[in-house]
Short mmCIF file of C-alpha atoms in Angstrom, two decimals:
data_model
loop_
_atom_site.label_atom_id
_atom_site.label_comp_id
_atom_site.label_asym_id
_atom_site.label_seq_id
_atom_site.Cartn_x
_atom_site.Cartn_y
_atom_site.Cartn_z
CA MET A 444 114.48 29.52 64.96
CA PHE A 445 112.55 26.26 65.55
CA LYS A 446 109.88 26.88 68.20
CA ILE A 447 109.00 24.27 70.84
CA ALA A 448 106.31 23.98 73.51
CA ILE A 449 106.72 21.33 76.21
CA LEU A 450 103.93 19.62 78.19
CA VAL A 451 104.80 18.09 81.58
CA SER A 452 103.22 16.42 84.61
CA GLY A 453 106.11 15.48 86.90
CA THR A 454 109.72 16.14 87.83
CA GLY A 455 110.71 17.31 84.36
CA SER A 456 113.95 15.41 83.70
CA ASN A 457 113.15 15.09 79.98
CA MET A 458 112.07 18.74 79.87
CA LEU A 459 115.35 19.89 81.46
CA ASN A 460 117.26 17.73 79.01
CA ILE A 461 115.45 19.37 76.07
CA ILE A 462 115.97 22.90 77.42
CA GLU A 463 119.69 22.31 78.05
CA SER A 464 120.20 20.70 74.64
CA PHE A 465 118.32 23.20 72.46
CA GLN A 466 117.50 26.51 74.16
CA GLY A 467 119.20 29.36 72.30
CA LYS A 468 121.05 26.93 70.01
CA SER A 469 118.97 25.23 67.31
CA ALA A 470 115.58 25.87 68.95
CA GLU A 471 113.69 28.10 71.32
CA ILE A 472 111.53 26.70 74.14
CA LEU A 473 108.68 29.21 74.12
CA THR A 474 106.46 27.83 76.86
CA VAL A 475 105.90 24.94 79.27
CA PHE A 476 102.42 23.69 80.16
CA ALA A 477 101.57 21.39 83.08
CA ASP A 478 98.33 19.57 83.85
CA ARG A 479 99.03 19.60 87.62
CA PRO A 480 101.28 21.54 90.01
CA CYS A 481 104.70 19.90 89.60
CA LYS A 482 108.45 20.36 89.97
CA ALA A 483 108.90 20.67 86.19
CA LEU A 484 106.79 23.83 86.08
CA GLU A 485 108.78 25.40 88.92
CA LYS A 486 112.12 24.50 87.28
CA ALA A 487 111.14 25.92 83.87
CA GLN A 488 110.12 29.20 85.48
CA ASP A 489 112.68 29.57 88.27
CA ILE A 490 115.81 28.17 86.62
CA TYR A 491 115.26 29.05 82.95
CA ASN A 492 112.76 31.90 83.11
CA ILE A 493 110.56 30.21 80.50
CA PRO A 494 106.88 31.27 80.53
CA THR A 495 104.72 28.54 82.08
CA LYS A 496 101.03 27.81 82.32
CA LEU A 497 99.24 25.51 84.78
CA LEU A 498 96.14 23.88 83.25
CA ASN A 499 95.06 21.90 86.27
CA LYS A 500 93.25 18.67 85.44
CA LYS A 501 91.33 19.08 88.72
CA ASP A 502 89.53 22.02 87.11
CA LEU A 503 89.66 21.15 83.39
CA SER A 504 88.80 18.16 81.22
CA ASN A 505 91.42 16.64 78.90
CA LEU A 506 89.73 18.34 75.93
CA GLU A 507 89.71 21.73 77.69
CA ILE A 508 93.43 21.34 78.44
CA ALA A 509 94.14 20.38 74.81
CA ASN A 510 92.09 23.36 73.54
CA LYS A 511 93.99 25.83 75.73
CA VAL A 512 97.34 24.37 74.65
CA HIS A 513 96.14 24.57 71.03
CA GLU A 514 95.10 28.21 71.32
CA GLU A 515 98.43 29.24 72.86
CA CYS A 516 100.55 27.21 70.40
CA VAL A 517 98.75 28.72 67.40
CA LYS A 518 99.30 32.20 68.83
CA LEU A 519 103.01 31.51 69.42
CA LYS A 520 103.43 29.82 65.99
CA VAL A 521 104.95 26.74 67.62
CA ASP A 522 106.69 24.25 65.30
CA LEU A 523 106.67 21.29 67.69
CA ILE A 524 104.77 20.26 70.82
CA VAL A 525 106.65 17.78 73.02
CA LEU A 526 104.85 15.65 75.59
CA ALA A 527 107.62 15.01 78.13
CA GLY A 528 106.03 12.88 80.82
CA PHE A 529 102.61 14.45 80.21
CA LEU A 530 99.81 12.27 81.60
CA SER A 531 96.65 13.87 80.18
CA ILE A 532 95.31 12.53 76.88
CA ILE A 533 95.47 15.11 74.08
CA GLY A 534 92.51 15.28 71.69
CA GLY A 535 90.39 17.62 69.62
CA LYS A 536 91.34 20.16 66.96
CA ILE A 537 94.98 20.38 68.08
CA LEU A 538 95.55 16.93 66.54
CA GLU A 539 94.44 18.23 63.13
CA ASP A 540 96.20 21.59 63.19
CA PHE A 541 99.41 20.14 64.61
CA GLU A 542 99.39 16.83 62.75
CA ASN A 543 102.92 15.32 62.84
CA LYS A 544 103.96 18.22 65.07
CA ILE A 545 103.14 16.65 68.46
CA ILE A 546 105.48 13.99 69.82
CA ASN A 547 105.46 11.85 72.93
CA ILE A 548 108.09 9.76 74.69
CA HIS A 549 106.72 6.45 75.98
CA PRO A 550 108.60 4.13 78.36
CA SER A 551 108.21 0.90 76.37
CA LEU A 552 108.89 -0.51 72.92
CA LEU A 553 105.54 0.29 71.33
CA PRO A 554 103.21 -1.26 70.31
CA LYS A 555 103.94 -3.31 73.44
CA TYR A 556 102.69 -1.84 76.73
CA GLY A 557 100.95 1.17 75.23
CA GLY A 558 97.44 2.60 75.44
CA PRO A 559 95.27 4.04 78.22
CA GLY A 560 96.59 3.38 81.73
CA MET A 561 100.01 2.32 80.47
CA TYR A 562 102.40 4.98 81.77
CA GLY A 563 105.30 5.25 84.21
CA MET A 564 105.69 2.43 86.71
CA ASN A 565 102.58 0.67 85.36
CA VAL A 566 104.57 -0.09 82.20
CA HIS A 567 107.78 -1.19 83.93
CA ASN A 568 105.98 -3.40 86.45
CA GLN A 569 104.06 -5.11 83.64
CA VAL A 570 107.30 -5.73 81.70
CA ILE A 571 108.85 -7.36 84.80
CA LYS A 572 105.70 -9.39 85.52
CA ASN A 573 105.67 -10.74 81.95
CA GLN A 574 109.37 -11.63 82.18
CA GLU A 575 110.31 -9.73 79.02
CA ASN A 576 113.95 -9.89 77.90
CA THR A 577 113.99 -6.37 76.48
CA SER A 578 112.18 -3.13 77.02
CA GLY A 579 113.04 0.47 76.19
CA CYS A 580 111.41 3.66 75.03
CA THR A 581 109.66 5.01 71.96
CA VAL A 582 109.32 8.52 70.55
CA HIS A 583 106.20 8.72 68.38
CA PHE A 584 103.76 11.18 66.86
CA VAL A 585 100.58 11.79 68.87
CA THR A 586 97.28 10.84 67.23
CA LYS A 587 93.72 10.31 68.45
CA ASP A 588 94.61 6.67 69.19
CA VAL A 589 96.72 6.61 72.37
CA ASP A 590 100.33 5.46 71.75
CA GLN A 591 99.56 4.38 68.17
CA GLY A 592 101.06 7.25 66.16
CA LYS A 593 103.92 6.70 63.73
CA ILE A 594 107.15 5.76 65.51
CA ILE A 595 110.08 8.16 65.02
CA LEU A 596 112.65 6.08 66.91
CA GLN A 597 113.13 3.53 69.67
CA LYS A 598 115.90 2.64 72.14
CA GLN A 599 116.22 -0.86 73.57
CA VAL A 600 117.23 -1.79 77.12
CA LYS A 601 118.00 -5.32 78.29
CA VAL A 602 115.83 -6.49 81.18
CA GLU A 603 118.15 -8.02 83.80
CA LYS A 604 117.17 -11.07 85.90
CA ASN A 605 117.17 -9.12 89.16
CA ASP A 606 115.43 -6.02 87.76
CA THR A 607 112.55 -4.39 89.59
CA GLY A 608 110.23 -1.83 88.04
CA GLU A 609 112.34 0.89 89.69
CA THR A 610 115.74 -0.32 88.46
CA LEU A 611 114.40 -0.82 84.93
CA GLN A 612 112.80 2.63 84.97
CA LYS A 613 116.16 4.26 85.83
CA ARG A 614 117.96 2.61 82.92
CA ILE A 615 115.16 3.37 80.48
CA LEU A 616 115.09 7.03 81.58
CA ILE A 617 118.74 7.36 80.47
CA GLN A 618 117.68 6.14 77.02
CA GLU A 619 114.64 8.44 77.02
CA HIS A 620 116.96 11.41 77.45
CA ILE A 621 118.98 10.31 74.42
CA ALA A 622 115.95 9.37 72.29
CA ILE A 623 113.99 12.61 72.75
CA ILE A 624 116.99 14.72 71.70
CA GLU A 625 117.66 12.55 68.63
CA ALA A 626 113.97 12.72 67.63
CA ILE A 627 113.80 16.51 67.98
CA ASN A 628 117.00 16.85 65.93
CA ILE A 629 115.41 14.72 63.18
CA LEU A 630 112.35 16.98 63.15
CA ILE A 631 114.41 20.19 63.19
CA LYS A 632 116.36 18.92 60.18
CA GLN A 633 113.13 17.99 58.36
CA HIS A 634 111.73 21.45 59.11
CA GLU A 635 114.88 23.10 57.72
CA ASP A 636 114.84 20.89 54.60
CA GLU A 637 111.20 21.78 53.92
CA ARG A 638 112.03 25.49 54.07
CA VAL A 639 114.87 25.27 51.53
#
């Protein structure tokens, strides 16, 4: 079975979507890591009984967090690491050992509105400020350059005249839920094809 680790920082809507879509079907969610105390961690543990680990960014650097995730994922023989609303920057040896096996969902049509500091409402507010006609989300591989890894897929959302950052975020989140599942399915299929 295809083995997944999920990294979270917030409420965990994408994480829940992944668990409900794959757990016990075509994949197994082995563990959930968080870089701060958050609802997602509680939900993974309390609702789904998935092992969780808090790697608090108050106590650890980004590299220390990445190294601990790396160590655990090697031990568990994880096939895919999914950043589902994870706000710490991943770096170090994990990027080599899990090359093309770490994916992120970003709330814009990369390369637009990517890079350090561009996450969550920062992205949506900038899109509104710049009067863009379209926005959306991108699932991409994670590399040492933030938000610059190879794009797996994108979903577009029309920016309406009366949109605020909040209303745009809600519509994009719906597409994020669709995109992350499609991307994981693509990677599961690739994994199966490679094993044949």
